[in-house]
mmCIF file of C-alpha atoms in Angstrom:
data_model
loop_
_atom_site.group_PDB
_atom_site.id
_atom_site.type_symbol
_atom_site.label_atom_id
_atom_site.label_comp_id
_atom_site.label_asym_id
_atom_site.label_seq_id
_atom_site.Cartn_x
_atom_site.Cartn_y
_atom_site.Cartn_z
ATOM 1 C CA MET A 25 13.067 26.091 -12.341
ATOM 2 C CA SER A 26 13.537 22.763 -14.100
ATOM 3 C CA GLY A 27 12.681 22.127 -17.730
ATOM 4 C CA PHE A 28 9.715 19.838 -17.022
ATOM 5 C CA ARG A 29 6.486 19.656 -14.999
ATOM 6 C CA VAL A 30 5.001 16.847 -12.949
ATOM 7 C CA LEU A 31 1.553 16.394 -14.493
ATOM 8 C CA SER A 32 -0.038 13.960 -12.033
ATOM 9 C CA THR A 33 0.610 10.954 -9.836
ATOM 10 C CA ASN A 34 0.528 7.717 -11.833
ATOM 11 C CA HIS A 35 0.635 5.164 -9.005
ATOM 12 C CA THR A 36 2.244 4.086 -5.767
ATOM 13 C CA SER A 37 3.894 0.662 -5.709
ATOM 14 C CA PHE A 38 4.480 -2.021 -3.102
ATOM 15 C CA THR A 39 6.375 -5.274 -3.526
ATOM 16 C CA VAL A 40 4.394 -8.112 -1.939
ATOM 17 C CA SER A 41 5.113 -11.757 -1.202
ATOM 18 C CA ASP A 42 1.699 -13.102 -2.246
ATOM 19 C CA LEU A 43 -0.109 -11.223 -5.000
ATOM 20 C CA ASP A 44 -3.348 -13.171 -4.541
ATOM 21 C CA ARG A 45 -3.465 -12.359 -0.821
ATOM 22 C CA SER A 46 -2.692 -8.673 -1.360
ATOM 23 C CA ILE A 47 -5.257 -8.307 -4.131
ATOM 24 C CA ALA A 48 -7.888 -9.988 -1.944
ATOM 25 C CA PHE A 49 -7.147 -7.538 0.863
ATOM 26 C CA PHE A 50 -7.436 -4.385 -1.231
ATOM 27 C CA ARG A 51 -10.403 -5.706 -3.229
ATOM 28 C CA ASP A 52 -12.426 -7.433 -0.521
ATOM 29 C CA ALA A 53 -11.598 -5.389 2.590
ATOM 30 C CA LEU A 54 -11.199 -1.929 1.049
ATOM 31 C CA GLY A 55 -13.439 -2.263 -2.021
ATOM 32 C CA PHE A 56 -10.759 -1.402 -4.584
ATOM 33 C CA GLU A 57 -11.026 -2.516 -8.211
ATOM 34 C CA VAL A 58 -8.417 -4.689 -9.933
ATOM 35 C CA THR A 59 -7.726 -2.900 -13.219
ATOM 36 C CA SER A 60 -5.021 -5.212 -14.580
ATOM 37 C CA ARG A 61 -2.899 -8.214 -13.686
ATOM 38 C CA ALA A 62 -0.135 -9.712 -15.816
ATOM 39 C CA PRO A 63 3.507 -10.777 -15.873
ATOM 40 C CA ARG A 64 6.073 -8.401 -17.359
ATOM 41 C CA ASP A 65 8.881 -8.978 -19.850
ATOM 42 C CA PRO A 66 11.852 -10.125 -17.727
ATOM 43 C CA GLN A 67 14.371 -8.320 -19.930
ATOM 44 C CA ALA A 68 12.515 -5.029 -19.520
ATOM 45 C CA ILE A 69 12.169 -5.478 -15.752
ATOM 46 C CA ARG A 70 15.847 -6.319 -15.358
ATOM 47 C CA HIS A 71 16.742 -3.184 -17.327
ATOM 48 C CA ILE A 72 14.314 -0.889 -15.463
ATOM 49 C CA THR A 73 14.985 -2.151 -11.921
ATOM 50 C CA GLY A 74 18.605 -3.261 -12.191
ATOM 51 C CA VAL A 75 17.634 -6.547 -10.485
ATOM 52 C CA SER A 76 19.541 -9.409 -12.096
ATOM 53 C CA GLY A 77 17.291 -12.382 -12.878
ATOM 54 C CA ALA A 78 14.092 -10.457 -12.071
ATOM 55 C CA GLU A 79 10.772 -11.992 -13.037
ATOM 56 C CA ILE A 80 7.574 -10.394 -11.802
ATOM 57 C CA GLU A 81 3.802 -10.377 -11.945
ATOM 58 C CA VAL A 82 2.065 -7.039 -11.500
ATOM 59 C CA ALA A 83 -1.450 -6.043 -10.514
ATOM 60 C CA TYR A 84 -2.921 -2.569 -10.581
ATOM 61 C CA ILE A 85 -5.741 -1.782 -8.213
ATOM 62 C CA ARG A 86 -7.748 1.405 -8.111
ATOM 63 C CA GLY A 87 -9.164 3.027 -5.004
ATOM 64 C CA PRO A 88 -10.802 6.414 -4.641
ATOM 65 C CA GLY A 89 -8.578 8.846 -6.517
ATOM 66 C CA HIS A 90 -5.444 6.696 -6.711
ATOM 67 C CA SER A 91 -3.937 3.549 -8.210
ATOM 68 C CA LEU A 92 -1.657 1.100 -6.434
ATOM 69 C CA GLU A 93 0.741 -1.211 -8.213
ATOM 70 C CA LEU A 94 1.356 -4.514 -6.434
ATOM 71 C CA ILE A 95 4.432 -6.435 -7.589
ATOM 72 C CA GLN A 96 5.293 -10.024 -6.740
ATOM 73 C CA TYR A 97 8.835 -11.034 -7.667
ATOM 74 C CA LEU A 98 8.941 -14.647 -8.799
ATOM 75 C CA ALA A 99 12.735 -14.468 -9.217
ATOM 76 C CA PRO A 100 15.521 -14.101 -8.286
ATOM 77 C CA SER A 101 15.526 -16.609 -5.449
ATOM 78 C CA THR A 102 17.860 -14.342 -3.443
ATOM 79 C CA ARG A 103 15.156 -11.750 -2.766
ATOM 80 C CA GLY A 104 14.631 -10.759 0.858
ATOM 81 C CA GLN A 105 12.158 -8.833 2.960
ATOM 82 C CA VAL A 106 12.473 -5.295 4.284
ATOM 83 C CA VAL A 107 11.683 -5.005 7.969
ATOM 84 C CA ALA A 108 11.314 -1.303 8.638
ATOM 85 C CA GLU A 109 9.846 0.781 11.425
ATOM 86 C CA PRO A 110 8.125 4.146 10.910
ATOM 87 C CA CYS A 111 11.233 5.897 12.285
ATOM 88 C CA ASP A 112 13.535 4.372 9.628
ATOM 89 C CA THR A 113 14.663 6.544 6.731
ATOM 90 C CA GLY A 114 12.903 5.410 3.572
ATOM 91 C CA PHE A 115 9.886 4.015 5.420
ATOM 92 C CA ALA A 116 6.617 4.636 3.573
ATOM 93 C CA HIS A 117 2.924 4.172 4.194
ATOM 94 C CA VAL A 118 -0.353 4.895 2.450
ATOM 95 C CA ALA A 119 -3.162 6.745 4.259
ATOM 96 C CA TYR A 120 -6.886 6.545 3.578
ATOM 97 C CA ASP A 121 -9.680 8.738 4.896
ATOM 98 C CA VAL A 122 -12.517 6.587 6.245
ATOM 99 C CA ASP A 123 -15.956 7.274 7.637
ATOM 100 C CA ASP A 124 -15.779 4.605 10.383
ATOM 101 C CA ILE A 125 -12.385 3.584 11.750
ATOM 102 C CA GLU A 126 -13.779 0.699 13.837
ATOM 103 C CA ALA A 127 -15.535 -0.803 10.779
ATOM 104 C CA ALA A 128 -12.301 -0.400 8.780
ATOM 105 C CA LEU A 129 -10.337 -2.280 11.448
ATOM 106 C CA GLU A 130 -12.909 -5.055 11.503
ATOM 107 C CA ALA A 131 -12.831 -5.387 7.703
ATOM 108 C CA VAL A 132 -9.042 -5.589 7.463
ATOM 109 C CA SER A 133 -8.578 -8.007 10.366
ATOM 110 C CA ALA A 134 -10.000 -10.873 8.265
ATOM 111 C CA HIS A 135 -7.010 -10.377 5.926
ATOM 112 C CA GLY A 136 -4.277 -10.575 8.541
ATOM 113 C CA VAL A 137 -3.961 -6.807 8.770
ATOM 114 C CA ALA A 138 -3.754 -5.582 12.361
ATOM 115 C CA PRO A 139 -3.465 -2.218 14.088
ATOM 116 C CA ILE A 140 -0.109 -1.375 15.619
ATOM 117 C CA ASN A 141 -1.959 0.356 18.489
ATOM 118 C CA PRO A 142 -5.578 1.415 19.105
ATOM 119 C CA PRO A 143 -6.885 4.528 17.297
ATOM 120 C CA TRP A 144 -5.680 7.877 18.576
ATOM 121 C CA VAL A 145 -7.240 11.364 18.387
ATOM 122 C CA ILE A 146 -4.913 13.805 16.626
ATOM 123 C CA ASP A 147 -4.394 17.038 18.579
ATOM 124 C CA ARG A 148 -2.321 19.075 16.096
ATOM 125 C CA GLY A 149 -1.957 19.784 12.394
ATOM 126 C CA PRO A 150 -4.354 19.511 9.464
ATOM 127 C CA ASN A 151 -6.094 16.403 10.864
ATOM 128 C CA THR A 152 -6.793 17.813 14.348
ATOM 129 C CA GLY A 153 -9.784 16.111 15.948
ATOM 130 C CA ARG A 154 -9.670 13.071 13.673
ATOM 131 C CA ARG A 155 -8.932 9.545 14.882
ATOM 132 C CA VAL A 156 -5.996 7.753 13.290
ATOM 133 C CA VAL A 157 -4.560 4.245 13.359
ATOM 134 C CA TYR A 158 -1.596 2.562 11.677
ATOM 135 C CA CYS A 159 -2.125 -1.032 10.533
ATOM 136 C CA ARG A 160 0.425 -3.466 9.181
ATOM 137 C CA ASP A 161 -0.200 -6.233 6.627
ATOM 138 C CA PRO A 162 1.622 -9.598 6.530
ATOM 139 C CA ASP A 163 4.335 -8.099 4.256
ATOM 140 C CA GLY A 164 4.964 -5.214 6.653
ATOM 141 C CA ILE A 165 3.164 -2.637 4.494
ATOM 142 C CA THR A 166 1.715 0.062 6.717
ATOM 143 C CA ILE A 167 -1.739 1.431 6.010
ATOM 144 C CA GLU A 168 -3.073 4.401 7.923
ATOM 145 C CA PHE A 169 -6.771 5.030 8.411
ATOM 146 C CA ILE A 170 -7.883 8.554 9.276
ATOM 147 C CA GLU A 171 -11.497 8.938 10.416
ATOM 148 C CA ALA A 172 -13.557 12.045 9.753
ATOM 149 C CA ALA A 173 -13.715 14.361 12.771
ATOM 150 C CA SER A 174 -16.843 14.264 14.899
ATOM 151 C CA PRO A 175 -19.175 17.221 14.245
#
């Protein structure tokens, strides 16, 4: 056993291209709360991330039981965009339980977030009987909605 313990999850982070757009999505479509928004000390960010010339603005948003950190890099100008598929090593997504998957899809569509395919009923595993859908935002971030199983 190691000499330390993980005490809790602090946050999950996504790098986004437009902080205002991403905040509006999580706040207005999903009902999350913005808990902070501010730039960070470039020297600290360069040290922590190893990104030369890094300058960022960060927002924290809080949903039920979890915080997300949204980071917009303002520099360096050489930054790119990851284009990953769910089958690619390192791919990540965030999943939310919802009470109405159709209402969730309607709410997110106004923010440029679209389902990859229509909802599907899961036939195996811990979510058997629940409907699920993957959605992708304009930055390629994948959000999964899992609807409560019918009684």
